[in-house]
Short mmCIF file of C-alpha atoms in Angstrom, two decimals:
data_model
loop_
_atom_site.label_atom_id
_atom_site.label_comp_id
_atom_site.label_asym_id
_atom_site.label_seq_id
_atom_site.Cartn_x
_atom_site.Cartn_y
_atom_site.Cartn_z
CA UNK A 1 120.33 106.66 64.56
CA UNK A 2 120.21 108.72 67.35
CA UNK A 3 117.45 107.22 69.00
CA UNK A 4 119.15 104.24 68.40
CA UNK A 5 121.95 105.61 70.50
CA UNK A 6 120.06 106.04 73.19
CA UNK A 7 118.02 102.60 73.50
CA UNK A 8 121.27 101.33 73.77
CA UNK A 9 122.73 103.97 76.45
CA UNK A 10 119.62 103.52 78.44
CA UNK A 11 119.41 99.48 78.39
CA UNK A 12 123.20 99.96 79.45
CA UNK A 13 121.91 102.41 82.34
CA UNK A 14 119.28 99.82 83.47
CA UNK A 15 121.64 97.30 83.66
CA UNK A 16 123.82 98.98 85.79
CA UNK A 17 121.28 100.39 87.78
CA UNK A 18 119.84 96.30 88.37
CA UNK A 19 123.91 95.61 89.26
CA UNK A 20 124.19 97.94 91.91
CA UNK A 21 120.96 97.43 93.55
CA UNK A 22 121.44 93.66 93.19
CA UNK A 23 124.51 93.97 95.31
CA UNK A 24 123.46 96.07 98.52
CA UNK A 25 122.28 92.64 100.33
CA UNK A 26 125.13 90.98 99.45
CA UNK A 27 127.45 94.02 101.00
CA UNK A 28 124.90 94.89 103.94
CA UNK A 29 124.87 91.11 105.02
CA UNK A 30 128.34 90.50 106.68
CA UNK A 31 128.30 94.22 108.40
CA UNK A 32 125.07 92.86 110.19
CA UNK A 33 126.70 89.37 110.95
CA UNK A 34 130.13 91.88 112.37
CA UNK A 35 127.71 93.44 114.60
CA UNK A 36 126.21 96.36 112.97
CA UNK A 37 121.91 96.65 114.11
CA UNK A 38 120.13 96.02 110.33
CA UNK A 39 118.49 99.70 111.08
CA UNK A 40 121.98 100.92 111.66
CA UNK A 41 123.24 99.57 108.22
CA UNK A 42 120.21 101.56 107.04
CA UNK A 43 120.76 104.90 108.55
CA UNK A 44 124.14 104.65 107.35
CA UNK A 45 122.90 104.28 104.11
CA UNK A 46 120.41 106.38 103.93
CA UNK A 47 121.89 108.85 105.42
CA UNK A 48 125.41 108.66 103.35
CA UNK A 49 123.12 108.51 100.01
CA UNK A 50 121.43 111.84 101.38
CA UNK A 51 124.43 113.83 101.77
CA UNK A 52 125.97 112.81 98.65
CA UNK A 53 122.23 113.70 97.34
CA UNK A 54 122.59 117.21 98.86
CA UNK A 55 123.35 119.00 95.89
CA UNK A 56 120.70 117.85 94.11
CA UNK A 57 117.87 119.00 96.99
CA UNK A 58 119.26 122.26 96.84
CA UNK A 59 118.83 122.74 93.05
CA UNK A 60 115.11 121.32 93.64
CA UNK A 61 114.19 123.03 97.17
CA UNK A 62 111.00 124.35 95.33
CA UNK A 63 109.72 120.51 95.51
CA UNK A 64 109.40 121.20 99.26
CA UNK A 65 106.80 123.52 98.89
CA UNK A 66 104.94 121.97 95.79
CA UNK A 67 104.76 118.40 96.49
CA UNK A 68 105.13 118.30 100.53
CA UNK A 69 102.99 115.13 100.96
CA UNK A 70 104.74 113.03 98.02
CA UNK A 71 108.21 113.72 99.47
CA UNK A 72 107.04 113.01 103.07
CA UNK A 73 105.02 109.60 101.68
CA UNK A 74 108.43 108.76 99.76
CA UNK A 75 110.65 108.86 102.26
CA UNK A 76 108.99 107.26 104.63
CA UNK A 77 107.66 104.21 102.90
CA UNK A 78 109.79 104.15 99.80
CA UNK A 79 113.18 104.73 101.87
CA UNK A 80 112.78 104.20 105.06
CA UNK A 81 110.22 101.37 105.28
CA UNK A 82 111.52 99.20 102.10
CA UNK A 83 115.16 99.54 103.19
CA UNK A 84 114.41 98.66 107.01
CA UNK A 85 112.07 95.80 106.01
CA UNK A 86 114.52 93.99 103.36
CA UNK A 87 117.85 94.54 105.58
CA UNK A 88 116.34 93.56 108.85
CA UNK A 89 115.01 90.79 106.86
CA UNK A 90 118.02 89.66 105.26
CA UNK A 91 119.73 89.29 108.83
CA UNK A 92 117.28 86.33 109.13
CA UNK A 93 116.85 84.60 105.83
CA UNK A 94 119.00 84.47 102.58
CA UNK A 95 119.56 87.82 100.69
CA UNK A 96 117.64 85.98 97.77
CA UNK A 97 114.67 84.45 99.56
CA UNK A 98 114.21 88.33 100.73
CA UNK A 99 114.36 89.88 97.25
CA UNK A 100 112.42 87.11 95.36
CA UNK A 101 109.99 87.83 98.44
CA UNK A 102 109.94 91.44 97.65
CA UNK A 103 109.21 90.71 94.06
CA UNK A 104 105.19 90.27 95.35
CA UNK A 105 104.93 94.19 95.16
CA UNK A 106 104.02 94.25 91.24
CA UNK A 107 100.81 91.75 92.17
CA UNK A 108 100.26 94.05 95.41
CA UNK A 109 100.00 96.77 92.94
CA UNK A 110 97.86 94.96 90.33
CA UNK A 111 95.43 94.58 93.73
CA UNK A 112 95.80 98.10 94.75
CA UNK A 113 94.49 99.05 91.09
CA UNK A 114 91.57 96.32 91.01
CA UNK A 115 90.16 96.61 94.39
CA UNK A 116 91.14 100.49 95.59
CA UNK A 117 91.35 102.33 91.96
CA UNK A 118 88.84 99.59 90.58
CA UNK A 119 90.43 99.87 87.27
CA UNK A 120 90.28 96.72 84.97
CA UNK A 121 93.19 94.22 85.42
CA UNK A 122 94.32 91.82 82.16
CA UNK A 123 93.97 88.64 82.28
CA UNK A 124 97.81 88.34 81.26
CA UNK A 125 98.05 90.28 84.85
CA UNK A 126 96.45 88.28 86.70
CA UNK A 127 98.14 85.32 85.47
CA UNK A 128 101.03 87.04 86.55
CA UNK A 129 100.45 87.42 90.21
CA UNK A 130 98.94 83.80 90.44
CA UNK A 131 102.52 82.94 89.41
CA UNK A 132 104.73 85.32 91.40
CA UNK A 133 102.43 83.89 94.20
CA UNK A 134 102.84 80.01 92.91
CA UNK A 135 106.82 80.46 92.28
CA UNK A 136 106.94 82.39 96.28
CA UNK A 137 105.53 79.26 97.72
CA UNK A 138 108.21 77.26 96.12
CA UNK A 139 111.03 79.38 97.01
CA UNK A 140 110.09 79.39 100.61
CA UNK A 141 109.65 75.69 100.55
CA UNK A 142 105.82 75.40 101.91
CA UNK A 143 105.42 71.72 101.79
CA UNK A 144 107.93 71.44 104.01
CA UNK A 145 106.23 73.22 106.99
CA UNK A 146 107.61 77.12 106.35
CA UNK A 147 111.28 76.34 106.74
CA UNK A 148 112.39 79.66 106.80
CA UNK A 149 112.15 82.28 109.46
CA UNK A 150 108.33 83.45 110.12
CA UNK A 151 109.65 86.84 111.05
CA UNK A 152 112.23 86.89 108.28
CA UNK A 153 109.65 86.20 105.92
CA UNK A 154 106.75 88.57 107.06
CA UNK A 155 109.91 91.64 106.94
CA UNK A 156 110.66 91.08 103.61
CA UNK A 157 106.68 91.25 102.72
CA UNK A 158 107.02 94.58 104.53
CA UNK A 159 109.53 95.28 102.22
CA UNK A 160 106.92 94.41 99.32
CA UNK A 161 104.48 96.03 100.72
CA UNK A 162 106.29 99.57 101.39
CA UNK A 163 106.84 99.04 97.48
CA UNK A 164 103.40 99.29 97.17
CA UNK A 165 103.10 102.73 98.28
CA UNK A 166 106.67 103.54 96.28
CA UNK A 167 104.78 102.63 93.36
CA UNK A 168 101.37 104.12 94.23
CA UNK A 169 103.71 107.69 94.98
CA UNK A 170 105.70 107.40 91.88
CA UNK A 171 102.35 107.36 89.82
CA UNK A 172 100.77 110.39 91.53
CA UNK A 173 104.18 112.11 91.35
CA UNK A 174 104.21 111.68 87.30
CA UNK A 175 100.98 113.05 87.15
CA UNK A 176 100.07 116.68 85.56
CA UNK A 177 101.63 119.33 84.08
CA UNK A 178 103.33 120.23 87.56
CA UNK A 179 105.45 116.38 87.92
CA UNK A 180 107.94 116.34 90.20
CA UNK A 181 111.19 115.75 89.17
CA UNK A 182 111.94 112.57 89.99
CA UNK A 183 115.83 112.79 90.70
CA UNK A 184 114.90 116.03 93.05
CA UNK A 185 112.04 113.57 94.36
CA UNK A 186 115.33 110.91 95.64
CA UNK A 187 117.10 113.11 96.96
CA UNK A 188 114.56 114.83 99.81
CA UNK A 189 113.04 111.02 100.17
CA UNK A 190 116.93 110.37 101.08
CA UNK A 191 116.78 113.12 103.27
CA UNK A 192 113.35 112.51 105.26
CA UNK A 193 114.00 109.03 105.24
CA UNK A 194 117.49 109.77 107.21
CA UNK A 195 116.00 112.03 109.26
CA UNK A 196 112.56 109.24 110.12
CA UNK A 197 115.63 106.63 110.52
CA UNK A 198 117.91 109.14 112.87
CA UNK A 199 115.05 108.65 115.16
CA UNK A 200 113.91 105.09 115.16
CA UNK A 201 117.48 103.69 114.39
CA UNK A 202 119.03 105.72 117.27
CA UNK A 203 122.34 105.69 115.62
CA UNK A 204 124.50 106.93 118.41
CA UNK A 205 124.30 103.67 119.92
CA UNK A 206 125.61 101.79 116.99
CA UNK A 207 128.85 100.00 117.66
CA UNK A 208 131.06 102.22 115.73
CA UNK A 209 134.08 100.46 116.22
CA UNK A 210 132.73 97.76 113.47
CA UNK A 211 133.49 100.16 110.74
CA UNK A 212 137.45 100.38 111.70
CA UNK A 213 137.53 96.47 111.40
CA UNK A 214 136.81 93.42 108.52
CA UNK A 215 133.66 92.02 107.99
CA UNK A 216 133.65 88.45 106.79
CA UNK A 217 132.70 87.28 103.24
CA UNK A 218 132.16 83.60 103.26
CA UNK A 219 135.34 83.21 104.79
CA UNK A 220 137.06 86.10 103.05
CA UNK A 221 137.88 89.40 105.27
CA UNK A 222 136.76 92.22 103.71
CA UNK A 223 137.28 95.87 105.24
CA UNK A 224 134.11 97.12 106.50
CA UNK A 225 134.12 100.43 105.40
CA UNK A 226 134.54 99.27 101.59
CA UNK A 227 131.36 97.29 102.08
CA UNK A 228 129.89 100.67 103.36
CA UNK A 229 131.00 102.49 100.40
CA UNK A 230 129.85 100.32 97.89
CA UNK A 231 126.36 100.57 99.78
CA UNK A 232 126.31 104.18 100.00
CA UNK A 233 127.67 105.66 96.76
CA UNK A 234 127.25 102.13 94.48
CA UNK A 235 123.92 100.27 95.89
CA UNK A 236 121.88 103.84 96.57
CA UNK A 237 123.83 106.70 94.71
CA UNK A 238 124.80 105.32 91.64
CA UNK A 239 121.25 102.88 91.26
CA UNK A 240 118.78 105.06 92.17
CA UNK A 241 120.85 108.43 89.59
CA UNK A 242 121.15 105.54 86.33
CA UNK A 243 118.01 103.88 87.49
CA UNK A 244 116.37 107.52 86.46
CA UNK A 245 117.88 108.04 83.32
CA UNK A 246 117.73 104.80 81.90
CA UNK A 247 113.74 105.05 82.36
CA UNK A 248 113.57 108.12 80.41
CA UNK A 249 115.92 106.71 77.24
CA UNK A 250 113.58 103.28 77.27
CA UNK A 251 110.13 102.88 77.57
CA UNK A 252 108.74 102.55 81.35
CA UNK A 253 108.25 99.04 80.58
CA UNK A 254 111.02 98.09 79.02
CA UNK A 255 113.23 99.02 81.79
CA UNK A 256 111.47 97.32 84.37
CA UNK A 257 111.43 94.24 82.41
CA UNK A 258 115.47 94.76 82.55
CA UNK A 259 115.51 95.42 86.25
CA UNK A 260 113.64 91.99 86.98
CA UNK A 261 117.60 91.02 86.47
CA UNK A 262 118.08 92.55 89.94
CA UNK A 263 117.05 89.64 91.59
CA UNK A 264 119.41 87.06 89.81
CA UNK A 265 122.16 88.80 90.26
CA UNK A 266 121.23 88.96 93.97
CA UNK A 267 120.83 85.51 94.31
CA UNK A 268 124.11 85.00 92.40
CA UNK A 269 126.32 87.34 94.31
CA UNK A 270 124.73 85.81 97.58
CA UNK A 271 125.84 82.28 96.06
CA UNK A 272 129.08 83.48 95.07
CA UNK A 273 130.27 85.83 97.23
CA UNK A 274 128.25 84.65 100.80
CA UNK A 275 127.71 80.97 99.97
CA UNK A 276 124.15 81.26 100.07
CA UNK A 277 123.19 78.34 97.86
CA UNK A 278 119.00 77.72 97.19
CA UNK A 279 117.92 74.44 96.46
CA UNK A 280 116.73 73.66 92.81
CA UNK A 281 112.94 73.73 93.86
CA UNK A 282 113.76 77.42 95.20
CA UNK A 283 115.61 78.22 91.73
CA UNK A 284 112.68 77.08 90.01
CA UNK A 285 110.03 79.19 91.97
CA UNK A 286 112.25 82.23 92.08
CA UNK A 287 112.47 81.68 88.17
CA UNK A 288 108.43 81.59 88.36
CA UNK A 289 108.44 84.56 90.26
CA UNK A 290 110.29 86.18 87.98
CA UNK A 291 108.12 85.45 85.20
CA UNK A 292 104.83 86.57 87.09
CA UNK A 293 106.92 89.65 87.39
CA UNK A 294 107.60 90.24 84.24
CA UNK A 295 103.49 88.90 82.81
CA UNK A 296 102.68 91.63 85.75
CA UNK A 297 104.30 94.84 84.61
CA UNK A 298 104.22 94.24 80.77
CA UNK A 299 100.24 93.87 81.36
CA UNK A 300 99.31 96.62 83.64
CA UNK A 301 96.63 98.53 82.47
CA UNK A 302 97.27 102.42 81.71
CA UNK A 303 94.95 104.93 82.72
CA UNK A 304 93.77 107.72 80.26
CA UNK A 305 95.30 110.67 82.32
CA UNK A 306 98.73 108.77 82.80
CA UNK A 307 100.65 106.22 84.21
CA UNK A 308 99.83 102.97 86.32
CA UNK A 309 102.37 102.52 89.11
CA UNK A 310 103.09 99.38 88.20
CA UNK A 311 106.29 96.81 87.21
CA UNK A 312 109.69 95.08 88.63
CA UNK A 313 111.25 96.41 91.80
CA UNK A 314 110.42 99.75 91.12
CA UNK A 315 108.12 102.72 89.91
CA UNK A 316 108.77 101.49 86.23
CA UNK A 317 105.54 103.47 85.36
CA UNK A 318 106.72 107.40 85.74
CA UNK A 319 109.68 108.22 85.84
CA UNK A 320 110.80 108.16 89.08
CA UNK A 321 112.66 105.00 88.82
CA UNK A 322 113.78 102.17 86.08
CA UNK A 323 114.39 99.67 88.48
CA UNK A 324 114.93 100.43 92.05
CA UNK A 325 114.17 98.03 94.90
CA UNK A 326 115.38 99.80 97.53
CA UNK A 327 117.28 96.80 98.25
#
């Protein structure tokens, strides 16, 4: 009964946690178009998320000592890089073309595992990166001579890339008898990924003023510092905290599978809320994407000692994360 109980509070978790991280596009998009640098959206994101996170560090300062090298690795590619890939990205192609983009980390992965770990990957697995790759080319429209932006495109395979290393972290961090914690692992890769962003985002020259004014919404004024809150405390705090929990109620793999959702509901509040609309050859190959996700983290191989890195948008192997994209 009771485990019941919590199969059901965690798939509830995972959902929420795939919500609020399938929203930070769609709320980071019209602060860009108001004026805001896409590396100042980040630093304020980051660096709101780390000071609500504060708390947290302080209860696990210890981790500074212990696991130096996985907090420094975490914030730097797992926050810093994946955040200032996908919204510098997303200021030059669709918020859904970006995520669907990102959703090529699980098949990075599978590679890193083959060809670096050379560990056995399934067949099942490989299927599933031919078809996240098959289903990309579709969503960017290839036959039609790369429609989107070059740039836009090769940020948002950044963005896949940083993943990568998210996952690669999240797997070494799981590891042992002396794991990190993974929520006290957040919070200081919040906090060195502010501090890595203070310097490269140089936020004293951001245009302040756009945070007293409205940001527009396909049409639709919308006070800027509501969009700000809902990516600080909604699209960061409140992913990345039920993100954590839900991964410890489910199985790993189960809630990765569930945070594959992050990507429709990304592409459906960018339809919806920025009028963002993908043609039905795009729908099709994001819904093959998709799929190769999902073939791709339900097949990852498991080593003897622990965990793959491995799964959606997000170290769904370990618990560091049931579904976060960083996005």
């Amino acid at each position: 009964m009771h485990a019941s109980q919590g199969r059901s509070v965690g798939l509830g978790l995972a959902l929420v946690s795939a919500f609020a991280f399938g929203g930070s596009g769609v709320a980071a998009k019209p602060l860009i178009e108001a004026g805001l640098d896409p590396l100042h959206v980040v630093w304020l994101r980051v660096t709101g998320a780390a000071l609500v996170m504060l708390p947290v560090a302080w209860r696990h300062r210890r981790l500074v000592l212990r696991k130096p090298a996985l907090l420094a690795g975490f914030g730097l590619l797992a926050v810093a890089g994946v955040q200032a890939c996908y919204f510098a990205s997303i200021s030059r192609i669709p918020v859904g073309v970006a995520l669907l983009v990102e959703y090529l980390a699980p098949a990075l992965v599978l590679g890193w595992v083959r060809f670096v770990q050379r560990r056995p990957v399934s067949r099942a697995a490989a299927l599933g990166v031919v078809l996240a790759v098959g289903g990309l080319a579709c969503v960017v429209e290839v036959w039609s001579g790369l429609s989107f932006d070059a740039v836009g495109l090769l940020l948002a395979l950044g963005a896949a890339c940083c993943q990568v290393g998210y996952f690669v972290l999240s797997d070494q961090g799981a590891e042992g008898d002396d794991a990190a914690d993974p929520l006290g692992v957040i919070a200081y890769g919040l906090l060195i990924g502010a501090l890595v962003l203070t310097v490269v985002a140089r936020p004293w020259g951001m245009r302040w003023s756009v945070l007293g004014g409205s940001a527009d919404m396909n049409g639709s004024q919308v006070p800027a510092v509501l969009l700000l809150c809902w990516i600080v405390l909604i699209a960061t705090v409140v992913a990345y905290v039920t993100g954590v929990i839900s991964v410890r109620k489910l199985s790993p793999q189960v809630a990765g599978v569930v945070a594959c959702l992050e990507a429709v509901l990304a592409t459906v509040f960018a339809w919806v809320l920025l009028g963002e609309h993908l043609s039905a050859p795009q729908i099709i190959g994001g819904a093959v994407v998709l799929t190769g996700a999902f073939i791709a983290q339900s097949s990852a191989p498991r080593a003897a000692s622990g965990p793959v890195a491995s799964g959606g948008p997000a170290p769904a192997e370990g618990e560091l994360s049931a579904g976060q994209s960083a996005a």
